[in-house]
XYZ file of N, CA and C in Angstrom:
231
model
N 72.813 -63.729 110.003
C 72.023 -62.699 110.665
C 70.572 -62.815 110.211
N 69.633 -62.701 111.151
C 68.220 -62.843 110.836
C 67.600 -61.558 110.346
N 66.310 -61.653 110.033
C 65.565 -60.493 109.546
C 65.434 -59.432 110.632
N 65.357 -58.185 110.188
C 65.056 -57.056 111.071
C 63.688 -56.526 110.648
N 62.908 -56.126 111.627
C 61.563 -55.635 111.391
C 61.428 -54.167 111.768
N 60.513 -53.492 111.066
C 60.032 -52.177 111.478
C 58.671 -52.439 112.120
N 58.481 -51.965 113.348
C 57.245 -52.197 114.100
C 56.563 -50.860 114.322
N 55.276 -50.811 113.993
C 54.527 -49.562 114.097
C 53.141 -49.839 114.676
N 52.664 -48.919 115.501
C 51.309 -49.000 116.050
C 50.516 -47.819 115.520
N 49.370 -48.091 114.922
C 48.474 -47.035 114.449
C 47.671 -46.550 115.651
N 48.094 -45.432 116.204
C 47.453 -44.912 117.417
C 46.015 -44.472 117.181
N 45.635 -44.219 115.938
C 44.245 -43.848 115.664
C 43.323 -45.065 115.720
N 43.916 -46.253 115.709
C 43.151 -47.498 115.755
C 43.264 -48.173 117.121
N 44.388 -47.996 117.796
C 44.666 -48.657 119.076
C 43.578 -48.337 120.101
N 43.073 -49.391 120.769
C 42.056 -49.208 121.804
C 42.621 -49.438 123.206
N 43.922 -49.678 123.297
C 44.569 -49.824 124.602
C 44.222 -51.097 125.338
N 43.970 -52.180 124.619
C 43.611 -53.439 125.278
C 44.752 -54.008 126.105
N 45.987 -53.687 125.731
C 47.140 -54.196 126.453
C 47.549 -55.603 126.062
N 46.880 -56.191 125.078
C 47.236 -57.540 124.626
C 48.685 -57.592 124.145
N 49.121 -56.536 123.489
C 50.501 -56.497 122.972
C 51.509 -56.536 124.107
N 51.240 -55.789 125.158
C 52.139 -55.758 126.309
C 52.137 -57.112 127.013
N 50.979 -57.738 127.085
C 50.895 -59.060 127.705
C 51.666 -60.113 126.936
N 51.640 -60.025 125.616
C 52.332 -61.001 124.776
C 53.814 -60.692 124.612
N 54.168 -59.423 124.547
C 55.564 -59.028 124.297
C 55.923 -57.815 125.154
N 56.073 -58.001 126.466
C 56.361 -56.852 127.336
C 57.673 -56.154 127.006
N 58.605 -56.850 126.387
C 59.862 -56.205 125.984
C 59.707 -55.461 124.664
N 58.580 -55.688 123.973
C 58.378 -55.080 122.659
C 57.426 -53.897 122.652
N 56.517 -53.839 123.636
C 55.484 -52.801 123.638
C 55.275 -52.254 125.035
N 54.749 -51.023 125.085
C 54.369 -50.400 126.349
C 53.146 -49.521 126.096
N 52.382 -49.287 127.150
C 51.240 -48.382 127.080
C 51.621 -47.070 127.732
N 51.199 -45.965 127.114
C 51.462 -44.660 127.716
C 50.332 -44.309 128.686
N 50.362 -43.119 129.240
C 49.368 -42.718 130.237
C 47.953 -42.637 129.664
N 47.847 -42.514 128.335
C 46.535 -42.503 127.674
C 46.115 -43.909 127.244
N 46.874 -44.925 127.692
C 46.649 -46.339 127.343
C 46.770 -46.585 125.844
N 47.661 -45.866 125.202
C 47.966 -46.085 123.796
C 49.262 -46.885 123.718
N 49.283 -47.866 122.841
C 50.450 -48.723 122.695
C 51.541 -48.032 121.886
N 52.779 -48.352 122.238
C 53.964 -47.899 121.507
C 54.929 -49.064 121.424
N 55.586 -49.249 120.291
C 56.688 -50.211 120.305
C 57.822 -49.624 121.144
N 58.500 -50.443 121.892
C 59.633 -49.961 122.692
C 60.769 -49.513 121.782
N 60.846 -50.099 120.581
C 61.833 -49.702 119.576
C 61.183 -49.850 118.210
N 61.419 -48.898 117.330
C 60.819 -48.947 115.990
C 61.404 -50.069 115.146
N 62.621 -50.502 115.489
C 63.271 -51.589 114.771
C 63.570 -52.709 115.761
N 63.351 -53.950 115.316
C 63.594 -55.095 116.194
C 64.015 -56.295 115.354
N 64.747 -57.190 115.985
C 65.031 -58.464 115.333
C 63.713 -59.225 115.210
N 63.594 -60.014 114.147
C 62.407 -60.863 113.983
C 62.210 -61.651 115.280
N 60.972 -61.664 115.773
C 60.722 -62.160 117.115
C 59.309 -62.728 117.191
N 59.187 -63.965 117.630
C 57.876 -64.615 117.710
C 56.933 -63.900 118.667
N 57.463 -63.309 119.746
C 56.598 -62.631 120.709
C 55.997 -61.364 120.114
N 56.784 -60.614 119.357
C 56.256 -59.408 118.722
C 55.205 -59.786 117.676
N 55.468 -60.846 116.923
C 54.481 -61.310 115.945
C 53.204 -61.764 116.645
N 53.330 -62.479 117.746
C 52.154 -62.917 118.511
C 51.366 -61.725 119.028
N 52.073 -60.678 119.449
C 51.400 -59.467 119.922
C 50.589 -58.841 118.793
N 51.174 -58.750 117.604
C 50.462 -58.172 116.462
C 49.253 -59.024 116.108
N 49.420 -60.324 116.106
C 48.320 -61.226 115.757
C 47.202 -61.188 116.787
N 47.517 -60.894 118.041
C 46.494 -60.895 119.095
C 45.804 -59.548 119.262
N 46.294 -58.515 118.593
C 45.665 -57.196 118.724
C 44.227 -57.271 118.201
N 43.253 -56.934 119.038
C 41.852 -57.084 118.618
C 41.437 -56.144 117.482
N 42.208 -55.087 117.237
C 41.850 -54.146 116.165
C 42.926 -54.055 115.084
N 43.897 -54.988 115.127
C 44.987 -55.033 114.153
C 45.672 -53.673 113.988
N 46.011 -53.049 115.124
C 46.666 -51.741 115.101
C 48.176 -51.842 114.891
N 48.727 -53.059 114.958
C 50.173 -53.245 114.863
C 50.535 -53.723 113.461
N 51.475 -53.024 112.849
C 51.983 -53.415 111.534
C 53.467 -53.728 111.657
N 53.859 -54.822 111.029
C 55.264 -55.225 111.014
C 55.683 -55.380 109.561
N 56.791 -54.756 109.208
C 57.344 -54.898 107.859
C 58.815 -55.265 107.965
N 59.322 -55.911 106.904
C 60.754 -56.188 106.842
C 61.471 -54.867 106.684
N 62.457 -54.624 107.506
C 63.161 -53.350 107.512
C 63.839 -53.073 106.178
N 64.464 -54.084 105.613
C 65.242 -53.891 104.392
C 64.374 -53.633 103.160
N 63.281 -54.390 103.022
C 62.488 -54.312 101.789
C 61.146 -53.611 101.947
N 60.662 -53.475 103.185
C 59.337 -52.903 103.407
C 58.215 -53.901 103.186
N 58.576 -55.155 102.890
C 57.570 -56.196 102.659
C 56.804 -56.466 103.949
N 55.470 -56.558 103.865
C 54.670 -56.798 105.066
C 54.932 -58.170 105.679
N 55.053 -58.187 106.996
C 55.107 -59.430 107.766
C 53.733 -59.647 108.381
N 53.170 -58.585 108.980
C 51.820 -58.609 109.544
C 51.232 -57.219 109.477
N 49.993 -57.066 109.083
C 49.166 -58.134 108.517
C 49.694 -58.533 107.147
N 49.532 -59.808 106.815
C 50.043 -60.268 105.526
C 49.245 -59.687 104.372
N 49.903 -59.555 103.245
C 49.190 -59.104 102.042
C 48.257 -60.221 101.603
N 47.118 -59.843 101.081
C 46.159 -60.850 100.627
C 46.262 -61.034 99.147
């Protein structure tokens, strides 16, 4: 069994660019205020969700390992 992720969008940072939806339409959606939401707070490790987080122009998407809380994106420096 692969890793499970916790996916979160910081709505105070999100600018509604829609890049996340373009990269991972099954992982994210925009509400009527053009704010991003993960479709599910927990997801299997997924390259499309990671690509969505990496492409966010304001880095509003955080991904952590569900079991340990270790950051997947943005990575710790």
